[in-house]
Amino acid sequence: MQQSQSTYLYDFGDSWEHTVTLLSIENEAADYTPVCLGGERACPPEDVGGIWGYEELLEVLGTPDHPEREQMLELVGEAFDPEKYAVVDSNILLQQMKDKLIPKKLSAVSRGKKSTEGTAPKTVKLTKTTLNKHLKQLSHEQLIMLVKDCFEVSKEMEKYLSVRILGEPAAEALFQEYRKKIENQFYPDRGEPKLRLQEAKKAISEFEKLTGSMKHVFQLKLIYVELGVSFTVDYGDIDERFYNSMVSVYSDIIDHVNDDEEGVLYEEYKDRLAKIVSDTSGIGWGFHDELAYLHAEIAWD
């Protein structure tokens, strides 16, 4: 078998380019589950700003008296060690994801083989088919108890059930809660801005999972970019990581607008979409130019 190579680009904002080289397949009858043999250094955090942003992060963390060190530690966590790499953790993750990483016909071969010493233990996962079968066997009273137990498991489950049972009023209340979470990263009620962009984007993702309301998700993304623009107008140039994140989310917004076959989103939000571009005029790092380019891609304009 000839050596083959492919390139994988992760995160269009940070632009992490990976080169994957297949050297050989030693035994075509072997277990096809991927296994990590070794590695060096920790994985860079999400939305860190690509290579240059990560280098800046390492410089800040390596300078005990750096004025931005506390902010960066909040971004990555106190336990972050850029030199640490855990092979065991990687193999556990690969084992959990093996059904997505290898073709079904090869996965069937893998399942017929015994576990290799040192690989992660088999995980037990509840599938929708198994869940559906189990639910059909429960009585009405047992189903009620199951839902009540789920309600008490966590705040997230409580919010999820609230939206499913109470509908739009619950979704609107959650929208205001998660909007506040995003606003607090830029303009907190107390203290200095944290600008933990990953926390703001996590809030959007959590809201989407809990409600499935794409209308509100669109609004939260728009608010995220508007707050980012307002912040840089108020405080001056930030950094490449910050602007890349704003551009990435604005790109998602434009995709939503173009996917709306009736142009309703554009008609409702066209002024706000244009204002984001006009308000960034004069801001560095190519921020304005990239937003203007994306705005020009609107199919309804």
Short mmCIF file of N, CA and C in Angstrom, two decimals, residues 167-179 207 216:
data_model
loop_
_atom_site.label_atom_id
_atom_site.label_comp_id
_atom_site.label_asym_id
_atom_site.label_seq_id
_atom_site.Cartn_x
_atom_site.Cartn_y
_atom_site.Cartn_z
N GLY A 167 -43.72 25.61 26.57
CA GLY A 167 -43.66 26.19 25.24
C GLY A 167 -42.94 27.53 25.15
N GLU A 168 -43.46 28.42 24.32
CA GLU A 168 -42.82 29.68 23.99
C GLU A 168 -42.52 30.57 25.20
N PRO A 169 -43.42 30.70 26.18
CA PRO A 169 -43.10 31.54 27.34
C PRO A 169 -41.82 31.09 28.05
N ALA A 170 -41.63 29.76 28.18
CA ALA A 170 -40.43 29.24 28.82
C ALA A 170 -39.20 29.50 27.96
N ALA A 171 -39.34 29.34 26.64
CA ALA A 171 -38.23 29.60 25.73
C ALA A 171 -37.83 31.07 25.78
N GLU A 172 -38.81 31.96 25.86
CA GLU A 172 -38.53 33.39 25.93
C GLU A 172 -37.81 33.75 27.23
N ALA A 173 -38.24 33.13 28.34
CA ALA A 173 -37.58 33.38 29.62
C ALA A 173 -36.14 32.90 29.60
N LEU A 174 -35.90 31.74 28.99
CA LEU A 174 -34.54 31.23 28.87
C LEU A 174 -33.70 32.11 27.95
N PHE A 175 -34.33 32.64 26.91
CA PHE A 175 -33.63 33.54 26.00
C PHE A 175 -33.08 34.74 26.76
N GLN A 176 -33.88 35.32 27.64
CA GLN A 176 -33.43 36.47 28.42
C GLN A 176 -32.29 36.08 29.37
N GLU A 177 -32.39 34.89 29.94
CA GLU A 177 -31.34 34.41 30.85
C GLU A 177 -30.02 34.22 30.13
N TYR A 178 -30.06 33.60 28.94
CA TYR A 178 -28.83 33.33 28.21
C TYR A 178 -28.31 34.60 27.52
N ARG A 179 -29.19 35.50 27.19
CA ARG A 179 -28.74 36.80 26.67
C ARG A 179 -27.91 37.51 27.74
N PHE A 207 -28.21 26.99 24.91
CA PHE A 207 -29.58 27.43 24.65
C PHE A 207 -30.18 26.65 23.48
N HIS A 216 -34.49 32.18 18.24
CA HIS A 216 -33.79 32.78 19.37
C HIS A 216 -32.29 32.59 19.26
#
